[in-house]
Amino acid sequence: MLTYAFFAVFTAGAGFISINGTAGWLNLASELGIIAIPVGLLMISGEFDLSIGSTVGAASMIVALGTNHFGLPIWPVIFLALAAGMFIGLCNGLAVVKTNLPSFIVTLSTNFIVIGATMGFSRLLANVTSSSIVTTDSAKFVFAARWGQANISILWWAIAALIGYWVLSRTVFGNWIYATGGNLQAARGAGVPVERVKISLFIGAGFAAAFVGILQGVQWNSGNSTYGMGYVFQVPIVVVIGGILLSGGYGSVMGIVLGTSLFGVISTGIFYTGWNTDWIQLFLGVLLGIAVLANNYVRRLALTARRES
Amino acid sequence: MKLISKFTRAIGLAAVAVTIGTATPAAAQDEGPIIVVSGPLSWPFFAAVKQGFDDAAELFGIEYQYIAVTDTANMTSDYPRLLQQAISRNPRMLLVGEFFPDGMDPLIREATAAGIPVLIHNSGQTMWEDNGSIGFVGEDPYQMGYKAGQIQADAGVTTGLCFNQVPGNPTVEERCNGYVAAMEEAGLATIYQTIGTGDATNPQAMTQAIKGTLQANPEIDGIYTLNAVPAMSALRAVEEVGRAGEVMIGTADLSNEVLLAIQSGDIAFAMDQQPYLQGFMSIQIASQFLEYGLQPIGHIKTGPLVIDASNVEQTLEVNRAHAGVRGAD
């Protein structure tokens, strides 16, 4: 809130707080946010996913190659891309629960495998590494419809948040997620199917990443194997700003949404100030640091208050 | 720790010494691979360079090896390392894109001193004569930006924005330097804009950045982008702030989308450095140098070729018939 007010003041007259300015940062935040929600749940369960970056690019290339080079209709190719995302998630999940290796390492390697495979196969099949996408009106509507300057991705983000909220707060599965991340041994002892929980969450993250890849691909009429690489860091950043512990076991969907919004406001708002942009990342880093410290402080206050009552 | 690092350095030096020792007499012989150190293939631009290498290699009956980074986050330090590995394999000939001269030039000097013939392509236009290379095939990024600035100044742009999506890359930055220089020579104002390094491949982030800049500086009436993807982001940003048709957009490098936008008049021009030629001519020169000792005198310019409304149709046609040759699809 403070950050938003800060930019509202410093961008006075540049239209940041106008409807179009708001649509702008929401567009950016929503694409990040759709991935951040399942990854946030995954982090609450104590695991990490860095392979989402290359999954975004892979999904966009599957749609591009399918429609442009093989002349396939777009919808089956979209489902194929979503299935590929879920398959990547399944592989991550199986590898993590079977080997007990840190998911940080496992998914880092998957991230390289997926982008390498995407580029390799694209070269092999069509001799390109980025390609146009042939869309239809229905696909355009689902993934790239716009109301004014607001993208449909904002709606998808809201739906993802609602699903995430429902799962985490209203279902047994949600309790299992907290239990798995809080204390793995205790959860296993209490009969929580921790392996199934983790694998399902990895699949969810892969699905969301593929979804955003299709969304970006259809929106920009092209697939590119490097789409989404920035998310590898940005997604964990917004999840942590949202108050989720890196060690797992604590956090909320509302927090993730706020963390993502904060990131969207900062990284878009800064361009409306008209300041020298060499300093952008310094400024972004400082603001993120302050935001995380403030979150931490508030959370500690909340926890002490609960203990006293 | 200190001891260990000293020890490894000593081994490293010894290894280099051994390679150089063996390389000198054998360098011009038939053995050893022909190694190409070039750009990441995830960029359509370098995919087209590689297409040129491949086609020429087939035509001239040459086998070669293409090495490049796959992770573009640490290119400045990764490229010298790749080059070092290539040199240590005692190649028959080295074809190098000298993207990061500070780290790569000393290595190239090392290679040429050891008798390995080196041909520079794409980047390195100011260095090749001094480091012992036999030639250069490519463009001057400064001149490309300069030409873009001249075109916009001539078209009546008063305030130009140079948008750099990969800050820290010296070659790409030169394009903005050239653009700014040309605009300033014409007495015009410029704004230089960069974006966070994590967002270099996120078109949405680039759109929002350019949109914000346009809102904060309503006097901007010309934009120059350094790649085809940000060009499309610039186009959308201009439309979103309601100034379509008022802001002249020009870009470096091509894509199918950019070509279509030039055709419809939304983008004014794109600078083509003809990447395919860079690859094709490099292999041709390598083949004739190794076989007959022939080499071109002076450097071969492949760009910039300005693509605008006058020649966009033909470019699109080539693109349809031969995917990848123009670096765009």
XYZ file of C-alpha atoms in Angstrom:
638
model
C 0.000 0.000 0.000
C 2.781 2.383 0.982
C 4.642 1.463 -2.178
C 1.596 2.145 -4.303
C 1.119 5.526 -2.611
C 4.802 6.256 -3.171
C 4.467 5.713 -6.907
C 1.141 7.490 -7.041
C 2.902 10.601 -5.704
C 6.139 10.355 -7.671
C 4.491 9.617 -10.992
C 1.988 12.440 -10.598
C 0.674 13.468 -13.995
C 2.185 10.505 -15.850
C -0.980 8.449 -15.656
C 0.261 5.576 -13.518
C -2.862 5.598 -11.327
C -5.193 6.021 -14.321
C -7.251 3.041 -15.506
C -4.774 2.352 -18.285
C -1.783 2.638 -15.987
C -3.431 0.244 -13.546
C -4.220 -2.194 -16.355
C -0.558 -2.007 -17.295
C 0.894 -3.202 -14.015
C -1.933 -5.692 -13.559
C -1.135 -7.213 -16.968
C 2.454 -7.704 -15.926
C 1.619 -8.973 -12.441
C -1.096 -11.364 -13.619
C 1.194 -13.385 -15.898
C 3.708 -13.700 -13.081
C 0.931 -14.294 -10.550
C -0.655 -17.261 -12.349
C 2.628 -19.147 -11.848
C 3.332 -17.689 -8.412
C 0.203 -19.215 -6.844
C 0.922 -22.924 -7.471
C 4.646 -22.343 -6.850
C 3.701 -20.613 -3.580
C 1.678 -23.653 -2.499
C 4.626 -25.816 -3.486
C 6.927 -23.699 -1.343
C 4.529 -23.980 1.602
C 4.883 -27.746 1.220
C 8.644 -27.267 1.511
C 9.686 -27.643 -2.140
C 10.967 -25.318 -4.857
C 10.467 -25.139 -8.629
C 12.955 -23.434 -10.926
C 11.911 -25.324 -14.046
C 8.865 -23.088 -14.570
C 11.027 -20.671 -16.580
C 11.828 -23.005 -19.421
C 8.370 -24.628 -19.244
C 6.882 -21.261 -20.256
C 9.119 -21.136 -23.331
C 8.576 -24.803 -24.167
C 4.773 -24.437 -24.123
C 4.928 -21.394 -26.401
C 7.167 -23.275 -28.841
C 4.910 -26.346 -28.861
C 1.995 -24.156 -29.902
C 4.110 -22.266 -32.446
C 5.592 -25.351 -34.105
C 2.280 -27.194 -34.036
C 0.281 -24.438 -35.686
C 2.879 -22.834 -37.943
C 5.045 -25.715 -39.121
C 2.733 -28.702 -38.900
C -0.446 -26.822 -39.729
C -2.368 -28.389 -36.849
C -5.479 -26.731 -35.408
C -4.594 -24.697 -32.359
C -6.758 -26.250 -29.629
C -5.311 -29.788 -29.672
C -1.840 -28.248 -29.684
C -2.764 -26.116 -26.676
C -3.860 -29.215 -24.775
C -0.644 -30.924 -25.822
C 1.353 -27.977 -24.428
C -0.587 -28.087 -21.138
C -0.005 -31.832 -20.946
C 3.699 -31.277 -21.551
C 3.776 -28.787 -18.673
C 2.058 -31.291 -16.380
C 4.448 -34.005 -17.540
C 7.450 -31.830 -16.637
C 5.858 -31.274 -13.226
C 5.284 -35.014 -12.826
C 8.940 -35.740 -13.637
C 10.063 -33.101 -11.117
C 7.764 -34.514 -8.462
C 8.807 -38.122 -9.016
C 12.495 -37.199 -9.091
C 12.207 -35.236 -5.851
C 10.270 -37.841 -3.847
C 12.222 -40.819 -5.183
C 15.717 -39.396 -4.763
C 15.165 -37.099 -1.765
C 17.509 -34.624 -3.456
C 16.759 -30.948 -2.790
C 14.119 -29.778 -5.270
C 16.247 -26.683 -5.834
C 18.847 -28.849 -7.598
C 16.410 -31.210 -9.290
C 14.332 -28.451 -10.865
C 17.394 -26.408 -11.770
C 18.538 -29.348 -13.855
C 15.049 -29.805 -15.306
C 15.114 -26.125 -16.247
C 18.213 -26.697 -18.397
C 16.924 -29.991 -19.781
C 13.645 -28.422 -20.880
C 15.127 -25.353 -22.563
C 17.781 -27.509 -24.216
C 15.185 -29.976 -25.471
C 12.956 -27.141 -26.679
C 15.751 -25.580 -28.697
C 17.099 -28.880 -29.936
C 13.757 -30.192 -31.145
C 12.746 -26.836 -32.648
C 15.950 -26.791 -34.694
C 15.532 -30.410 -35.665
C 11.872 -30.177 -36.648
C 11.606 -26.716 -38.174
C 15.112 -25.209 -38.205
C 14.057 -22.274 -36.009
C 14.221 -21.388 -32.329
C 11.361 -18.927 -32.356
C 8.349 -19.028 -34.580
C 5.049 -17.336 -35.345
C 1.794 -18.742 -34.004
C -1.294 -19.170 -36.142
C -4.237 -18.408 -33.871
C -7.984 -18.562 -34.115
C -10.592 -16.198 -32.684
C -11.526 -18.637 -29.929
C -7.928 -19.061 -28.795
C -7.414 -15.298 -29.026
C -10.438 -14.811 -26.804
C -9.416 -17.285 -24.120
C -5.777 -16.234 -23.885
C -5.504 -12.717 -25.228
C -8.897 -10.994 -24.960
C -8.688 -7.391 -23.845
C -11.141 -5.036 -22.212
C -9.749 -1.600 -22.799
C -6.125 -2.242 -21.979
C -6.782 -4.911 -19.368
C -5.838 -8.417 -20.488
C -7.877 -11.526 -19.783
C -4.799 -12.781 -17.904
C -5.990 -10.677 -14.949
C -9.169 -12.764 -14.831
C -7.147 -15.993 -15.023
C -4.978 -14.733 -12.193
C -8.072 -14.080 -10.070
C -9.363 -17.583 -10.831
C -5.986 -19.119 -9.974
C -5.981 -17.181 -6.699
C -9.503 -18.324 -5.842
C -8.656 -21.953 -6.570
C -5.437 -21.633 -4.576
C -7.306 -20.049 -1.667
C -10.003 -22.711 -1.716
C -7.509 -25.565 -1.843
C -5.312 -24.179 0.907
C -7.975 -23.032 3.358
C -11.038 -25.142 2.698
C -9.860 -28.634 1.834
C -8.100 -31.516 3.569
C -5.477 -31.296 0.845
C -4.690 -27.766 2.063
C -4.016 -29.054 5.554
C -1.805 -31.742 4.075
C 0.236 -29.023 2.288
C 0.865 -27.169 5.559
C 1.617 -30.414 7.396
C 4.072 -31.592 4.707
C 5.984 -28.320 4.789
C 5.771 -27.884 8.568
C 7.141 -31.210 9.656
C 7.581 -33.939 7.087
C 8.122 -36.801 9.517
C 5.189 -35.838 11.719
C 2.967 -35.469 8.665
C 3.990 -38.872 7.364
C 3.356 -40.315 10.821
C -0.100 -38.788 10.902
C -0.949 -40.549 7.638
C -0.567 -37.622 5.226
C 0.378 -38.947 1.760
C 3.268 -36.485 1.541
C 4.603 -37.872 -1.737
C 1.255 -37.506 -3.452
C 0.928 -33.967 -2.096
C 4.310 -32.941 -3.488
C 3.833 -34.584 -6.875
C 0.378 -32.985 -7.284
C 1.796 -29.557 -6.471
C 4.663 -29.971 -8.957
C 2.118 -30.927 -11.618
C 0.106 -27.821 -10.733
C 3.176 -25.608 -11.132
C 4.023 -27.176 -14.506
C 0.436 -26.676 -15.677
C 0.438 -23.017 -14.654
C 3.784 -22.383 -16.352
C 2.568 -23.986 -19.591
C -0.632 -21.944 -19.337
C 1.338 -18.688 -19.132
C 3.540 -19.830 -22.015
C 0.443 -20.287 -24.196
C -0.951 -16.997 -22.950
C 2.204 -15.090 -23.903
C 2.527 -16.981 -27.159
C -1.023 -16.249 -28.328
C -0.828 -12.669 -27.083
C 2.399 -11.888 -28.978
C 1.682 -14.190 -31.940
C 4.970 -15.984 -31.503
C 6.636 -18.726 -29.554
C 10.167 -18.328 -28.232
C 12.230 -20.847 -26.311
C 13.518 -18.128 -23.977
C 10.144 -16.748 -22.883
C 9.772 -16.969 -19.127
C 13.442 -17.211 -18.194
C 13.073 -14.107 -16.003
C 10.404 -15.914 -13.964
C 12.994 -18.359 -12.601
C 13.952 -15.687 -10.080
C 10.898 -13.450 -10.104
C 8.427 -16.135 -9.035
C 10.273 -17.164 -5.845
C 10.883 -13.450 -5.148
C 7.199 -12.522 -5.200
C 6.268 -15.612 -3.192
C 8.782 -14.697 -0.481
C 7.683 -11.049 -0.478
C 4.204 -12.475 0.027
C 5.342 -13.788 3.402
C 5.937 -17.438 2.602
C 8.800 -18.997 4.520
C 11.583 -20.435 2.349
C 11.659 -23.377 4.760
C 7.964 -24.124 4.156
C 4.985 -24.649 6.428
C 3.746 -21.085 6.512
C 1.994 -18.693 4.135
C -1.244 -17.691 2.457
C -2.601 -17.152 -1.040
C -3.578 -13.591 -0.146
C 0.080 -12.987 0.717
C 1.256 -14.322 -2.664
C -1.228 -12.089 -4.487
C -0.046 -9.048 -2.523
C 3.600 -9.947 -3.125
C 2.994 -10.239 -6.862
C 1.065 -6.953 -6.945
C 3.892 -5.210 -5.127
C 6.398 -6.474 -7.655
C 4.139 -5.402 -10.537
C 3.656 -1.921 -9.071
C 7.362 -1.391 -8.438
C 8.698 -2.729 -11.711
C 6.115 -0.912 -13.827
C 5.764 2.255 -11.760
C 9.446 3.022 -11.916
C 9.212 3.767 -15.644
C 6.463 6.314 -15.041
C 8.747 8.365 -12.812
C 10.974 9.289 -15.737
C 14.101 8.756 -13.626
C 17.434 7.567 -14.965
C 16.890 3.867 -15.463
C 20.451 2.731 -14.748
C 19.352 2.766 -11.111
C 16.229 0.665 -11.619
C 17.484 -2.583 -10.201
C 19.174 -0.920 -7.227
C 15.902 0.751 -6.415
C 13.903 -2.404 -7.001
C 16.225 -4.351 -4.711
C 15.997 -1.779 -1.913
C 12.196 -1.619 -2.112
C 11.935 -5.413 -2.121
C 14.238 -5.586 0.896
C 12.103 -3.084 2.794
C 8.926 -4.926 1.828
C 10.263 -8.276 3.034
C 11.509 -6.789 6.312
C 8.135 -5.144 6.901
C 6.359 -8.429 6.155
C 8.614 -10.240 8.531
C 7.977 -7.707 11.270
C 4.212 -7.815 10.836
C 4.232 -11.597 10.840
C 6.224 -11.722 14.053
C 3.792 -9.280 15.653
C 0.865 -11.406 14.528
C 2.439 -14.596 15.851
C 3.233 -13.076 19.263
C -0.278 -11.685 19.526
C -1.708 -15.126 18.813
C 0.465 -16.731 21.461
C -0.559 -14.188 24.092
C -4.254 -14.552 23.537
C 42.733 -22.016 -0.309
C 45.424 -19.722 -1.638
C 47.758 -22.627 -2.159
C 45.135 -24.626 -3.995
C 44.251 -21.787 -6.339
C 47.952 -21.181 -7.014
C 48.360 -24.849 -7.740
C 45.427 -24.999 -10.153
C 46.659 -21.869 -11.871
C 50.038 -23.455 -12.339
C 48.440 -26.525 -13.867
C 46.307 -24.311 -16.087
C 49.338 -22.395 -17.307
C 51.189 -25.610 -17.926
C 48.250 -26.932 -19.925
C 48.124 -23.761 -22.038
C 51.884 -23.962 -22.562
C 51.611 -27.569 -23.692
C 48.805 -26.769 -26.123
C 50.666 -23.831 -27.580
C 53.793 -25.924 -27.814
C 52.055 -28.607 -29.807
C 49.861 -26.172 -31.721
C 52.602 -24.149 -33.349
C 54.017 -26.674 -35.766
C 50.740 -28.453 -36.457
C 48.415 -25.466 -36.729
C 48.338 -25.194 -40.496
C 48.151 -28.940 -41.028
C 45.034 -30.792 -42.029
C 44.305 -32.202 -38.618
C 42.220 -30.558 -35.921
C 38.624 -29.428 -36.132
C 37.272 -26.180 -37.579
C 35.580 -24.558 -34.607
C 32.988 -21.799 -34.712
C 32.447 -19.790 -31.531
C 29.266 -17.852 -32.172
C 26.056 -16.565 -30.595
C 23.298 -18.379 -28.677
C 20.948 -20.264 -30.995
C 17.913 -19.280 -28.939
C 18.178 -15.917 -30.704
C 16.621 -16.078 -34.166
C 19.456 -13.855 -35.322
C 22.118 -16.462 -34.627
C 19.889 -19.223 -35.892
C 20.193 -17.449 -39.261
C 23.972 -17.096 -38.892
C 24.130 -20.837 -38.285
C 21.973 -21.480 -41.318
C 24.613 -19.628 -43.357
C 27.404 -21.703 -41.797
C 25.510 -24.911 -42.491
C 24.660 -24.121 -46.111
C 28.201 -23.041 -46.966
C 29.703 -26.010 -45.140
C 27.613 -28.346 -47.262
C 28.480 -26.505 -50.453
C 32.222 -26.431 -49.783
C 32.357 -29.894 -48.242
C 33.570 -28.709 -44.850
C 32.881 -30.119 -41.425
C 32.801 -27.720 -38.530
C 31.692 -27.508 -34.926
C 29.407 -24.772 -33.591
C 29.825 -23.801 -29.957
C 27.799 -21.170 -28.125
C 26.357 -20.472 -24.698
C 22.869 -21.681 -23.875
C 22.422 -19.617 -20.730
C 22.651 -15.958 -21.700
C 22.878 -14.603 -18.156
C 26.691 -14.585 -17.833
C 27.817 -14.221 -21.429
C 30.596 -11.741 -20.646
C 32.503 -14.354 -18.665
C 31.173 -17.465 -20.439
C 32.409 -16.478 -23.889
C 36.096 -16.112 -23.016
C 35.863 -19.513 -21.321
C 34.285 -21.124 -24.408
C 36.945 -19.565 -26.601
C 39.695 -20.836 -24.335
C 38.312 -24.356 -24.545
C 38.161 -24.088 -28.327
C 41.774 -22.923 -28.551
C 42.973 -25.696 -26.282
C 41.624 -28.237 -28.756
C 44.232 -27.140 -31.310
C 41.775 -26.280 -34.108
C 42.720 -26.111 -37.772
C 40.853 -22.808 -37.951
C 38.807 -20.686 -35.558
C 35.790 -18.614 -36.613
C 34.946 -16.304 -33.735
C 32.283 -13.738 -32.940
C 34.222 -11.278 -30.795
C 31.243 -10.191 -28.683
C 33.163 -9.264 -25.533
C 36.546 -7.870 -26.588
C 37.910 -7.272 -23.076
C 37.893 -10.964 -22.283
C 38.145 -12.421 -25.785
C 40.786 -10.294 -27.488
C 43.758 -11.510 -25.394
C 42.725 -15.091 -26.172
C 42.463 -14.385 -29.883
C 45.970 -12.893 -29.788
C 47.119 -16.033 -28.017
C 45.595 -18.188 -30.759
C 46.981 -16.189 -33.679
C 50.409 -16.082 -32.019
C 50.269 -19.863 -31.843
C 49.660 -20.018 -35.578
C 45.945 -20.811 -35.558
C 44.197 -18.894 -38.368
C 41.331 -16.846 -36.873
C 38.470 -15.247 -38.798
C 36.181 -12.820 -36.946
C 32.461 -12.587 -37.696
C 29.541 -10.467 -36.458
C 31.338 -8.417 -33.777
C 34.924 -7.246 -33.458
C 35.094 -4.776 -36.341
C 37.541 -2.491 -34.508
C 39.843 -5.218 -33.230
C 40.462 -7.703 -36.000
C 43.347 -5.929 -37.745
C 45.375 -5.691 -34.536
C 44.881 -9.145 -33.091
C 46.287 -11.019 -36.038
C 43.022 -12.287 -37.526
C 42.871 -12.895 -41.260
C 39.624 -10.983 -41.755
C 36.226 -9.760 -40.563
C 32.718 -10.424 -41.839
C 29.959 -8.450 -40.137
C 28.555 -5.082 -39.280
C 29.400 -2.111 -37.155
C 26.757 -1.789 -34.424
C 27.616 1.881 -33.937
C 27.007 2.601 -37.632
C 23.728 0.691 -37.496
C 22.453 2.862 -34.658
C 23.868 5.959 -36.322
C 21.984 5.240 -39.528
C 18.766 4.683 -37.551
C 19.267 8.047 -35.843
C 19.826 9.744 -39.193
C 16.674 8.236 -40.680
C 14.581 9.401 -37.728
C 16.181 12.861 -37.682
C 15.510 13.245 -41.410
C 11.896 12.168 -40.880
C 11.373 15.017 -38.424
C 11.638 13.228 -35.068
C 12.483 15.750 -32.324
C 12.893 13.531 -29.241
C 14.161 9.991 -29.706
C 14.024 7.094 -27.255
C 16.618 4.334 -27.475
C 15.271 1.290 -25.644
C 17.908 -1.252 -24.586
C 16.552 -4.578 -23.317
C 20.020 -6.052 -22.594
C 21.931 -3.437 -20.585
C 25.547 -4.424 -20.048
C 26.038 -5.975 -23.488
C 28.681 -3.707 -25.074
C 27.875 -4.627 -28.693
C 24.194 -3.924 -28.357
C 24.857 -0.782 -26.339
C 26.932 0.573 -29.247
C 23.769 0.723 -31.333
C 22.210 3.100 -28.828
C 25.442 5.126 -28.717
C 25.314 5.478 -32.509
C 21.650 6.427 -32.441
C 22.178 9.042 -29.733
C 25.198 10.472 -31.585
C 23.298 10.889 -34.846
C 20.338 12.528 -33.115
C 22.594 14.881 -31.148
C 24.514 15.865 -34.281
C 21.184 16.945 -35.719
C 20.606 18.995 -32.559
C 17.823 16.750 -31.265
C 17.023 15.380 -27.803
C 17.332 11.707 -26.832
C 16.351 9.530 -23.906
C 18.222 6.315 -23.172
C 16.117 3.665 -21.465
C 17.131 0.286 -20.069
C 15.144 -2.481 -18.372
C 15.926 -4.884 -15.521
C 18.079 -7.767 -16.722
C 15.501 -10.405 -15.731
C 12.985 -8.992 -18.180
C 15.073 -9.179 -21.367
C 12.803 -11.904 -22.794
C 9.470 -10.790 -21.330
C 7.515 -8.829 -23.972
C 4.857 -7.820 -21.427
C 7.465 -6.238 -19.136
C 9.006 -4.391 -22.092
C 5.598 -3.078 -23.171
C 4.862 -1.730 -19.707
C 8.332 -0.176 -19.454
C 8.013 1.644 -22.775
C 4.436 2.661 -21.962
C 5.567 4.163 -18.662
C 8.412 6.009 -20.357
C 6.074 7.431 -22.980
C 3.686 8.605 -20.251
C 6.478 10.243 -18.284
C 7.964 11.873 -21.407
C 5.087 12.818 -23.719
C 7.523 14.702 -25.979
C 8.980 11.410 -27.328
C 8.113 11.040 -31.017
C 10.658 8.457 -32.142
C 11.635 5.045 -30.736
C 14.573 2.867 -31.713
C 14.623 -0.711 -30.370
C 17.559 -3.101 -30.573
C 15.718 -6.296 -31.453
C 12.529 -7.492 -33.098
C 10.701 -8.521 -29.909
C 10.973 -5.118 -28.175
C 9.935 -3.523 -31.480
C 6.531 -5.210 -31.172
C 6.365 -4.204 -27.507
C 7.090 -0.607 -28.527
C 4.306 -0.759 -31.097
C 1.792 -1.935 -28.521
C 2.956 0.639 -25.967
C 2.499 3.450 -28.486
C -1.002 2.203 -29.256
C -1.873 1.928 -25.556
C -0.942 5.525 -24.790
C -3.103 6.570 -27.727
C -0.318 7.900 -29.928
C -0.388 5.404 -32.800
C 0.922 7.035 -35.959
C 2.534 9.920 -34.060
C 5.599 8.044 -32.840
C 8.039 6.749 -35.452
C 9.298 3.255 -34.580
C 12.477 1.786 -35.996
C 14.339 -1.316 -34.929
C 17.451 -3.402 -35.354
C 16.927 -6.976 -36.628
C 13.927 -8.607 -38.245
C 11.040 -10.890 -37.440
C 8.018 -11.871 -39.461
C 5.830 -9.737 -37.233
C 8.085 -6.722 -37.656
C 8.066 -7.192 -41.438
C 4.268 -7.349 -41.462
C 4.162 -4.210 -39.309
C 6.466 -2.457 -41.803
C 4.151 -3.574 -44.590
C 1.138 -2.083 -42.812
C 3.062 1.108 -41.979
C 3.008 0.696 -38.195
C 6.796 0.344 -37.982
C 8.928 2.580 -40.179
C 12.056 0.511 -40.722
C 14.181 -2.399 -39.543
C 17.958 -2.676 -39.862
C 19.040 -6.000 -41.313
C 22.665 -6.971 -40.814
C 22.066 -10.052 -42.967
C 23.198 -12.669 -40.470
C 23.006 -15.468 -43.042
C 25.758 -13.768 -45.068
C 27.956 -13.541 -41.990
C 27.844 -17.293 -41.554
C 27.990 -18.207 -45.238
C 30.906 -15.938 -46.141
C 32.871 -16.973 -43.061
C 32.843 -20.603 -44.134
C 33.579 -19.675 -47.731
C 36.615 -17.640 -46.656
C 37.735 -20.398 -44.300
C 37.485 -23.012 -47.031
C 39.427 -20.954 -49.589
C 41.994 -19.874 -47.015
C 42.709 -23.409 -45.907
C 42.779 -24.760 -49.433
C 44.398 -21.999 -51.506
C 45.683 -19.499 -48.935
C 43.270 -16.854 -50.266
C 41.892 -14.130 -48.007
C 39.933 -10.908 -48.564
C 41.793 -7.658 -47.856
C 39.822 -5.329 -45.617
C 36.647 -6.105 -43.836
C 33.441 -7.341 -45.380
C 30.346 -5.377 -44.413
C 27.076 -7.304 -44.319
C 24.973 -4.494 -42.915
C 23.025 -2.560 -42.182
C 20.597 -3.071 -45.024
C 17.567 -0.877 -44.361
C 14.263 -2.705 -44.742
C 11.347 -0.322 -45.172
C 8.152 -0.075 -47.196
C 10.166 -0.124 -50.422
C 11.682 -3.604 -50.043
C 9.636 -5.323 -47.363
C 7.567 -7.400 -49.807
C 10.577 -9.209 -51.190
C 11.968 -9.888 -47.720
C 8.663 -11.403 -46.643
C 8.618 -13.594 -49.725
C 12.101 -14.966 -49.012
C 10.998 -15.555 -45.462
C 8.025 -17.623 -46.572
C 10.016 -19.742 -48.984
C 13.187 -20.215 -46.902
C 12.427 -20.179 -43.170
C 15.331 -18.991 -41.058
C 17.489 -17.372 -43.754
C 16.442 -13.833 -42.853
C 16.582 -14.691 -39.173
C 12.873 -14.240 -38.813
C 9.852 -16.502 -38.824
